[in-house]
Tab-separated table of C-alpha atoms in Angstrom:
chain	number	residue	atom	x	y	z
A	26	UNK	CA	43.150	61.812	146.718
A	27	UNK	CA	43.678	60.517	150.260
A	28	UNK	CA	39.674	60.785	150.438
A	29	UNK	CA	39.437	58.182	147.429
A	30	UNK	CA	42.124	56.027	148.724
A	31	UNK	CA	40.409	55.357	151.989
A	32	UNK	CA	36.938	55.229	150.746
A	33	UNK	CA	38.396	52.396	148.278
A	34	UNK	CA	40.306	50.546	151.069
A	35	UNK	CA	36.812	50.777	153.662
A	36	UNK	CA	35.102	49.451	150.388
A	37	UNK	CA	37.666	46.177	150.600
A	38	UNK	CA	37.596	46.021	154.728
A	39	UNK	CA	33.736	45.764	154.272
A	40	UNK	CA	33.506	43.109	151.525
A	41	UNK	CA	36.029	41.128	153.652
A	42	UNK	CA	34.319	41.362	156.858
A	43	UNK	CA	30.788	40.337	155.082
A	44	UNK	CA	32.925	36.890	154.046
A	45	UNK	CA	34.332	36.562	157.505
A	46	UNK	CA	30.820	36.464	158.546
A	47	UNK	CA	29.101	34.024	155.969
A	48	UNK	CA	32.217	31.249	155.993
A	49	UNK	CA	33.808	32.042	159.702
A	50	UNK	CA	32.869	30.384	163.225
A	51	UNK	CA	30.772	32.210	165.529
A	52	UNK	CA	33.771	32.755	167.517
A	53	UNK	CA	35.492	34.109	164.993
A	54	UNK	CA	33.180	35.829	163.494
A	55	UNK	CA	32.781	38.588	166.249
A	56	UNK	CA	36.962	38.923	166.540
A	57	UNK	CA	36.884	39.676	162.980
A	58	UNK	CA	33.993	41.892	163.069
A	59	UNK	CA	36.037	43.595	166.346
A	60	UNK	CA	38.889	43.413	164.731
A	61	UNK	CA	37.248	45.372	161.725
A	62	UNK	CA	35.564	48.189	163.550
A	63	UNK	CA	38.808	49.098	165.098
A	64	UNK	CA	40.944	48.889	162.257
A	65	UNK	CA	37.968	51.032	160.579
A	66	UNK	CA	38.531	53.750	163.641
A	67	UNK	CA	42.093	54.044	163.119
A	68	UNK	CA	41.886	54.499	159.506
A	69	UNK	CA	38.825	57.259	160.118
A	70	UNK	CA	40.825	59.068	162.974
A	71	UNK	CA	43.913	58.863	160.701
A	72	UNK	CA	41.812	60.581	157.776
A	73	UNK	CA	40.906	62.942	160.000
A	74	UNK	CA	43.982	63.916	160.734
A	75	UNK	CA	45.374	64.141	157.389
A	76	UNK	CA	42.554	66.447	156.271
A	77	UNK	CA	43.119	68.814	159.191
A	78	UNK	CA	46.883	69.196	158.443
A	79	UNK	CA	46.209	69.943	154.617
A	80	UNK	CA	43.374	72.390	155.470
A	81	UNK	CA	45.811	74.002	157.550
A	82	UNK	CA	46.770	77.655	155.967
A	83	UNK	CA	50.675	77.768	155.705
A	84	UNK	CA	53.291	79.934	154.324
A	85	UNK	CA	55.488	76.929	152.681
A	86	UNK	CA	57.507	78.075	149.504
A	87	UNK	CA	60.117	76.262	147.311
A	88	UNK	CA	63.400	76.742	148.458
A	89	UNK	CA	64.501	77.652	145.092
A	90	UNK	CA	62.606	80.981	145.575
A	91	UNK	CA	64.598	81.900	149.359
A	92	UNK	CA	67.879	81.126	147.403
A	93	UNK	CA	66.854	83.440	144.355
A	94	UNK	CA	65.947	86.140	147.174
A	95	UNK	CA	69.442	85.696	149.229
A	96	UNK	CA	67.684	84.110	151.838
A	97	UNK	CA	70.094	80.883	152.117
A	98	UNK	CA	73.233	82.633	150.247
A	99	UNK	CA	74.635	86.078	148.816
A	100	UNK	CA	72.960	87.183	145.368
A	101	UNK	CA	74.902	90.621	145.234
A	102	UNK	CA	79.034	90.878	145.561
A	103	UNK	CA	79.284	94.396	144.365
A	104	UNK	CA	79.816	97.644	146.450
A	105	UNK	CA	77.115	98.090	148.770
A	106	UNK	CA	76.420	102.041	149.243
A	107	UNK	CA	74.379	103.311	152.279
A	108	UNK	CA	71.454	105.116	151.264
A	109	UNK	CA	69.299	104.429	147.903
A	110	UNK	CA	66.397	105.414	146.338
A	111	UNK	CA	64.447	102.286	144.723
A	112	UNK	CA	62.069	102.447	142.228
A	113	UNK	CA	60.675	99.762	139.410
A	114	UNK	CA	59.432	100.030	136.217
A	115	UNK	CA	56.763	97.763	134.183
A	116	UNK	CA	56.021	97.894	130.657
A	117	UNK	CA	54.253	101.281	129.191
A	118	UNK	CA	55.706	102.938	132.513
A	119	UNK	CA	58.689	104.128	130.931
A	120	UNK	CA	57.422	107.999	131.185
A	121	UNK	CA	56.673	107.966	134.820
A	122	UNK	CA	59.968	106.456	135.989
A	123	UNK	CA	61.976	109.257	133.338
A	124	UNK	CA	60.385	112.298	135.380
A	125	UNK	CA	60.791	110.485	138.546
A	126	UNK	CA	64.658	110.062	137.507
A	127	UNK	CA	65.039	113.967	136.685
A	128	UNK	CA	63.075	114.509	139.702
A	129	UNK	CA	65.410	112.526	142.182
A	130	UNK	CA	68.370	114.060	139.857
A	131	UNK	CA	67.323	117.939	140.927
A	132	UNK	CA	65.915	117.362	144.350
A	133	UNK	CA	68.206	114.713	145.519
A	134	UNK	CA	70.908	114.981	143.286
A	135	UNK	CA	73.741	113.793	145.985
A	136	UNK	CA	71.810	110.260	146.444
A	137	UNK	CA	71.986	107.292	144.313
A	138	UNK	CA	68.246	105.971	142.453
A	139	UNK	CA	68.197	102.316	141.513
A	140	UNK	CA	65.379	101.522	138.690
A	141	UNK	CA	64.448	98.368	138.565
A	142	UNK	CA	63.354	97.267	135.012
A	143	UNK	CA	60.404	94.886	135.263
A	144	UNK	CA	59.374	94.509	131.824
A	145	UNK	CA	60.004	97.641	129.427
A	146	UNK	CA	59.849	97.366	125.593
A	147	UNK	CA	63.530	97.023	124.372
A	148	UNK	CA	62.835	100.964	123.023
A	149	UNK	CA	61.257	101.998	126.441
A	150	UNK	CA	64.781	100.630	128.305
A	151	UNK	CA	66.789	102.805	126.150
A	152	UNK	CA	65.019	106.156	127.170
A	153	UNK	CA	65.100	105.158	130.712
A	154	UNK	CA	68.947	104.245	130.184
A	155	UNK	CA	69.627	107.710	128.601
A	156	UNK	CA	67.996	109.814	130.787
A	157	UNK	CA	69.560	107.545	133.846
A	158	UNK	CA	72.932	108.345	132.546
A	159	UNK	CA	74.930	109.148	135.352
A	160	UNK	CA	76.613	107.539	137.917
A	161	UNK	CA	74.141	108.299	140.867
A	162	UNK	CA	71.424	106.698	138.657
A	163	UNK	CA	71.242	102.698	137.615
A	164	UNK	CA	68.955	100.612	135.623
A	165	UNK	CA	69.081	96.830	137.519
A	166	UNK	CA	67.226	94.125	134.982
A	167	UNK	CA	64.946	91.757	137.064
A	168	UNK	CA	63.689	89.033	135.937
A	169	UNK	CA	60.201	87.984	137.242
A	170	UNK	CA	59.545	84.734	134.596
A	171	UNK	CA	61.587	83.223	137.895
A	172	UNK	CA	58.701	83.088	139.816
A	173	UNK	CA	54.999	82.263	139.147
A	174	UNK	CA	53.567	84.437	136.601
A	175	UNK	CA	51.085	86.092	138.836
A	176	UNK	CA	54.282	88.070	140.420
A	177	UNK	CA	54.459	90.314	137.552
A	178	UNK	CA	50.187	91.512	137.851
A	179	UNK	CA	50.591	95.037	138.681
A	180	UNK	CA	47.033	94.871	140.304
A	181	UNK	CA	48.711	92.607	143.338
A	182	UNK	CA	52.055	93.986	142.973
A	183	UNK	CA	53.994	90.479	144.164
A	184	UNK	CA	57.201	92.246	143.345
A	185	UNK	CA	57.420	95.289	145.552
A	186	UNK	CA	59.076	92.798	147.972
A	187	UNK	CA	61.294	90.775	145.851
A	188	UNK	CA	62.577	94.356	144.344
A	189	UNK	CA	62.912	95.444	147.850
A	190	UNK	CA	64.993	92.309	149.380
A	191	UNK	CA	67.333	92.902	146.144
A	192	UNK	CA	67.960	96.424	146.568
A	193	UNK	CA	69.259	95.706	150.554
A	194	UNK	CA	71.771	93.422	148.828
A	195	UNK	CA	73.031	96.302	147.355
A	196	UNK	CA	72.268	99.460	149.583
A	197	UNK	CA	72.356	99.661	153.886
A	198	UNK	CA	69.377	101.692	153.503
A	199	UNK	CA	66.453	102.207	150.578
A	200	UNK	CA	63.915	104.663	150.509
A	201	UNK	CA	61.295	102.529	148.232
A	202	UNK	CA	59.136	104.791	146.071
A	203	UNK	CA	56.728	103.998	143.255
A	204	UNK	CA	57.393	105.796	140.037
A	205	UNK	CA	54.843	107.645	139.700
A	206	UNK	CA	55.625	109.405	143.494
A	207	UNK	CA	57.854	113.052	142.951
A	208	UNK	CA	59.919	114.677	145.716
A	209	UNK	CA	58.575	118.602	147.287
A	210	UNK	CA	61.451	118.412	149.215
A	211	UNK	CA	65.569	118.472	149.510
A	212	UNK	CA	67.829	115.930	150.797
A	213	UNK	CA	68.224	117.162	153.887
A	214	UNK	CA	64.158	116.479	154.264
A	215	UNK	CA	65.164	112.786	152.938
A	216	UNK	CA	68.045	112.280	155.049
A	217	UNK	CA	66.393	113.499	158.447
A	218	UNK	CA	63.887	110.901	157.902
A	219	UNK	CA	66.922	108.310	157.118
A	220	UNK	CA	68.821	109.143	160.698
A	221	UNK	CA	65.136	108.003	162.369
A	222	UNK	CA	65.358	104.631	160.517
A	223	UNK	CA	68.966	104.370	161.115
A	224	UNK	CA	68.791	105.058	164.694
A	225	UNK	CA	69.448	102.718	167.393
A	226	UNK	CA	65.713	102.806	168.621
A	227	UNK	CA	64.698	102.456	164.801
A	228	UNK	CA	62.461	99.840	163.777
A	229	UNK	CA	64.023	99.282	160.502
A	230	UNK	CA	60.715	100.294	158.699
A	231	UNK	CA	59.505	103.705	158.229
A	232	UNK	CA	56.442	104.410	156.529
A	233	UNK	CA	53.658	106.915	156.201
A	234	UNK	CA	50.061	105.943	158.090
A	235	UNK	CA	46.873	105.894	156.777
A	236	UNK	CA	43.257	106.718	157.975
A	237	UNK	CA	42.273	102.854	157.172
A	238	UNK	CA	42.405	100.081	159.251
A	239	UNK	CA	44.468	96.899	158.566
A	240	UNK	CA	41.236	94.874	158.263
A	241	UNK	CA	38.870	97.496	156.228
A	242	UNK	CA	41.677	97.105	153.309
A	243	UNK	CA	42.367	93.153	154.029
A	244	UNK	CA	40.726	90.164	152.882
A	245	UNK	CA	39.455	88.135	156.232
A	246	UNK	CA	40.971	85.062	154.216
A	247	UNK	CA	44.602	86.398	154.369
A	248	UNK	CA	44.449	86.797	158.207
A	249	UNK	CA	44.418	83.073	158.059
A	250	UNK	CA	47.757	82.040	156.898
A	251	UNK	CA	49.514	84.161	159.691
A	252	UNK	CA	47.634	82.754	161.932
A	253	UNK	CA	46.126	85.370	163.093
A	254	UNK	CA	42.297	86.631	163.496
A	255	UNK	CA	41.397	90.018	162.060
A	256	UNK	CA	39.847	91.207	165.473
A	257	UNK	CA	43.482	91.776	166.100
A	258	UNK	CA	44.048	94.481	163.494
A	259	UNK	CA	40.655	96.285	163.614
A	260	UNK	CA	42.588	99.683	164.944
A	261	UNK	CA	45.691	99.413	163.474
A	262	UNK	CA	46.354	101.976	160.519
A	263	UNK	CA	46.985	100.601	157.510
A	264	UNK	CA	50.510	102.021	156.159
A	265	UNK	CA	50.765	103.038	152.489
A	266	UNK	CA	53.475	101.439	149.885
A	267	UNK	CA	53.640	104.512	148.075
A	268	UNK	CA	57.292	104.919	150.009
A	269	UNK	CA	58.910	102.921	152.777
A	270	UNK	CA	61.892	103.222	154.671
A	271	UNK	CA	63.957	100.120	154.645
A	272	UNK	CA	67.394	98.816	156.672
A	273	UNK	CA	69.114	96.395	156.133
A	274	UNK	CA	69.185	93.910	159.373
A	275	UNK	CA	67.991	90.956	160.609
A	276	UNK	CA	65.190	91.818	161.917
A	277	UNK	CA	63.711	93.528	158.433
A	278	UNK	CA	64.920	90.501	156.883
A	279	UNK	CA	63.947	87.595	158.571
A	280	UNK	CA	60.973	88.970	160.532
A	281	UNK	CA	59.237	91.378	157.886
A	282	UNK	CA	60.738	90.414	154.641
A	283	UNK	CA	60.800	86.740	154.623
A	284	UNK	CA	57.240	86.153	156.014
A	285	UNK	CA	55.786	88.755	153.169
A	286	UNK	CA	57.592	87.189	150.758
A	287	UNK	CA	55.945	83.899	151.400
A	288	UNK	CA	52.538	85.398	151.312
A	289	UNK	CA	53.047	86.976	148.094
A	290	UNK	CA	54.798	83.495	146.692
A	291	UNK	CA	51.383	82.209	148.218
A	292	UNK	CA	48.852	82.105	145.597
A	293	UNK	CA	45.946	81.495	148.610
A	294	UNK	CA	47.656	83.983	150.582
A	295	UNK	CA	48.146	86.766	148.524
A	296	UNK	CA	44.930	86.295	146.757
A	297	UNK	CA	42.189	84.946	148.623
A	298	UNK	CA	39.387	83.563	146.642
A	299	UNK	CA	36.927	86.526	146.265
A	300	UNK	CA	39.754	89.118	146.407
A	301	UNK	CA	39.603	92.250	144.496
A	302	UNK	CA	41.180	95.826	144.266
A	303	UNK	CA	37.962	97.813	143.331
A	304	UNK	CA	34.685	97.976	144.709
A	305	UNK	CA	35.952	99.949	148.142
A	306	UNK	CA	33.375	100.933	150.449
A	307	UNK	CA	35.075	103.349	153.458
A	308	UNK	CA	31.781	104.279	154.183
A	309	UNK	CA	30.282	100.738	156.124
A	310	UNK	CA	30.157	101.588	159.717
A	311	UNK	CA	31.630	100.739	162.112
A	312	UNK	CA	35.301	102.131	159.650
A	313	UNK	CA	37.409	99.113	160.421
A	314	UNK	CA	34.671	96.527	158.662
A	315	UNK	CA	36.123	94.512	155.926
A	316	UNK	CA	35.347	97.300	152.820
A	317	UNK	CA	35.977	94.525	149.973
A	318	UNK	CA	39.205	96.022	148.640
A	319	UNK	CA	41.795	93.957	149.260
A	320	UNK	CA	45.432	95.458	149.449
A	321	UNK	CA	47.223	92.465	148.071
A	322	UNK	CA	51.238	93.140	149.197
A	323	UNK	CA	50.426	95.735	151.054
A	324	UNK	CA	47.827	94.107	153.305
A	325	UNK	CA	50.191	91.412	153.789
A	326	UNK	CA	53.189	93.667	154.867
A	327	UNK	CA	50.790	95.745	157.400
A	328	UNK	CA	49.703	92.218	158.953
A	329	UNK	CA	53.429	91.485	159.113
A	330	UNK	CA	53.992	94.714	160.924
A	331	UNK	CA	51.510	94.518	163.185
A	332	UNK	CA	52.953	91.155	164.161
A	333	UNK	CA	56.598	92.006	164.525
A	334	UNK	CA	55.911	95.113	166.508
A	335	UNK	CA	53.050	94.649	169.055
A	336	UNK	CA	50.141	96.172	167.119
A	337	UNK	CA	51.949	99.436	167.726
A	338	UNK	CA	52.358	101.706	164.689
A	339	UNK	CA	54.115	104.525	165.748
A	340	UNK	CA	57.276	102.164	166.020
A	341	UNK	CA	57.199	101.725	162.424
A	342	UNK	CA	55.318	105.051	160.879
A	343	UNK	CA	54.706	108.617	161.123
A	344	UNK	CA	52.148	110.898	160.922
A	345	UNK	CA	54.447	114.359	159.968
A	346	UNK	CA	53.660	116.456	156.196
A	347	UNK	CA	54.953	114.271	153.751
A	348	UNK	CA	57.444	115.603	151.473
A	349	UNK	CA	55.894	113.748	148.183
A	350	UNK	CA	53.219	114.334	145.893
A	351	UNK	CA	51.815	111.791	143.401
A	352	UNK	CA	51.866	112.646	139.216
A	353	UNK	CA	49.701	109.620	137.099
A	354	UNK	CA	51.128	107.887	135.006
A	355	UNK	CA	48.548	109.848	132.726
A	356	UNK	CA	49.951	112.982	133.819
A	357	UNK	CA	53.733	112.063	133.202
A	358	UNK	CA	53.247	111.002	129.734
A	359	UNK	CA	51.251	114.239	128.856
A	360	UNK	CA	54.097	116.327	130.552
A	361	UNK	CA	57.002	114.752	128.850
A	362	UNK	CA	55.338	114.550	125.378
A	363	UNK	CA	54.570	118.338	125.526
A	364	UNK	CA	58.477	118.723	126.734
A	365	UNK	CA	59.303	116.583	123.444
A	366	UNK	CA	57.086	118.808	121.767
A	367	UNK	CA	58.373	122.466	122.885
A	368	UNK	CA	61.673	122.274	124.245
A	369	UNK	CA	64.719	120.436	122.274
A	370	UNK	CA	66.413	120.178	125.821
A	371	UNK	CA	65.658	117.370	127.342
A	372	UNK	CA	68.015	117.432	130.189
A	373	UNK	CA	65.396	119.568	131.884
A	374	UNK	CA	63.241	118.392	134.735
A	375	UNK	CA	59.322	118.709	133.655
A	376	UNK	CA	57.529	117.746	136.660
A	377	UNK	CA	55.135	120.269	138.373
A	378	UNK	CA	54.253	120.435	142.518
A	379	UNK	CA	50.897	120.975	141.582
């Protein structure tokens, strides 16, 4: 539009000067024709400048988004405990996030599980509400048809922030887990790993790294709007989003949270144009090439990390066994149908650590 505007006001400035020229005095003639050229400069340098600034990659989203979040005031007055487990749930996931809640219930059964409900079938919500029947387990309604309707794709996964900035409103600290992750271990496994985040010398993020580099699971496009080039991350492991460690402090909140919230409220930024999910290939040499799989949220977040902590993951991750296993979603629904199937009691716990 600015384009058009000038192009339509050079058009006038030009059939102007061309009458100046026929009906004016000599003398006048060349002042207007100066006076032309260098009101024709200004306008091209101003042009110039107006294209540069809106080529410019930035993270601007509406307010109305950083007050939904809590960003500008309080969204949560309840009781805030100090350690959660966080999950979410979209529609048909209903049997993943049951065995995940009788998992949590016999593993972990001292710590509270929040379930976010992103989605589920009115008769999906009830089975997750009566198997999350106690008070250590919740199910929190969220509604995404807040934000732009990409937020709710499950292939970019938008959310896992939003969800994330809502449960520190209501817990100190969250241990984020999809639903389709089970836990091997106890809570005193969980709760060693909570004392590291907690700690003084704690980032405030604790994750589990990966073999990848940041920039063999980013799109080079995404780089841009943190101004940033991808030479920086081409040996920094990528961490996973399977389960993160998260406190609740300023420096998760306005350093990590806020700037990966406005890349994934970032159409551009959290979707590049030629961004996909599929088509990964780890084997282009050298590793740390762009693979073309694109982690969507997660690529952001690792960019964000990378910036908040000096390209140095081992102030944010770890390396140790992990104490989960992942069960499909495929898996889950075949294991609780055969429970429905064979057993009558359904309080049981059919997951397997296989």
């Amino acid at each position: 539009m600015r384009t058009k505007n000038f192009l339509i006001i050079l058009c006038c400035v030009i059939a102007t000067s061309i009458v100046l020229i026929i009906l004016g005095p000599t003398g006048q003639q060349n002042q207007s024709i100066k006076d032309i050229i260098d009101g024709t400069h200004q306008q091209f340098r101003e042009l110039k400048e107006q294209l540069r600034v809106s080529d410019e990659k930035k993270l601007d989203i509406d307010p109305k988004y950083l007050a939904l979040l809590g960003f500008t005031q309080t969204i949560y007055n309840g009781t805030k405990s100090n350690f959660s487990i966080v999950t979410y749930a979209l529609k048909g996931q209903a049997a993943s996030v049951i065995l995940l809640a009788q998992n949590v219930a016999l593993r972990l059964p001292t710590e509270p599980l929040m379930i976010y409900d992103l989605g589920l079938s009115e008769d999906d919500s009830r089975a997750v509400s009566g198997f999350c029947n106690s008070s250590k387990c919740s199910v929190i309604p969220y509604d995404l048809t807040l934000y732009p309707s990409y937020v709710s794709d499950e292939e970019m996964h938008a959310f896992r922030p939003l969800v994330i900035k809502d449960a520190l409103a209501r817990a100190h600290t969250v241990l984020f887990i999809e639903n389709s992750v089970r836990v091997r271990g106890g809570s005193r496994d969980v709760l060693d790993l909570v004392k590291i985040v907690t700690s003084t010398g704690g980032s405030g993020v604790l994750g589990w790294v990966t073999r990848q580099a940041v920039s063999a699971r980013t799109h080079p496009k995404m780089f841009d709007y943190f101004q940033v080039t991808k030479e920086s991350f081409l040996f920094l492991p990528m961490v996973e989003m399977d389960m993160v460690f998260f406190i609740d402090a300023p420096t998760v909140s306005e350093r990590i949270l806020l700037p990966w919230i406005k890349c994934t409220l970032t159409p551009e930024c959290i979707h590049p144009i030629g961004a996909q999910s599929g088509g990964c290939k780890f084997n282009k040499k050298p590793q740390y090439r762009y693979s073309g799989c694109h982690g969507y949220d997660a690529s952001a977040f690792n960019i964000v990390l990378g910036l908040t902590f000096g390209f140095d993951e081992k102030k944010y991750s770890i390396v140790e066994p992990n104490i989960f296993y992942i069960e499909t979603l495929e898996q889950a629904t075949k294991i609780l149908e055969n429970k429905r199937k064979n057993i009558s009691d359904t309080s049981e716990h059919p997951f397997t650590e296989e």
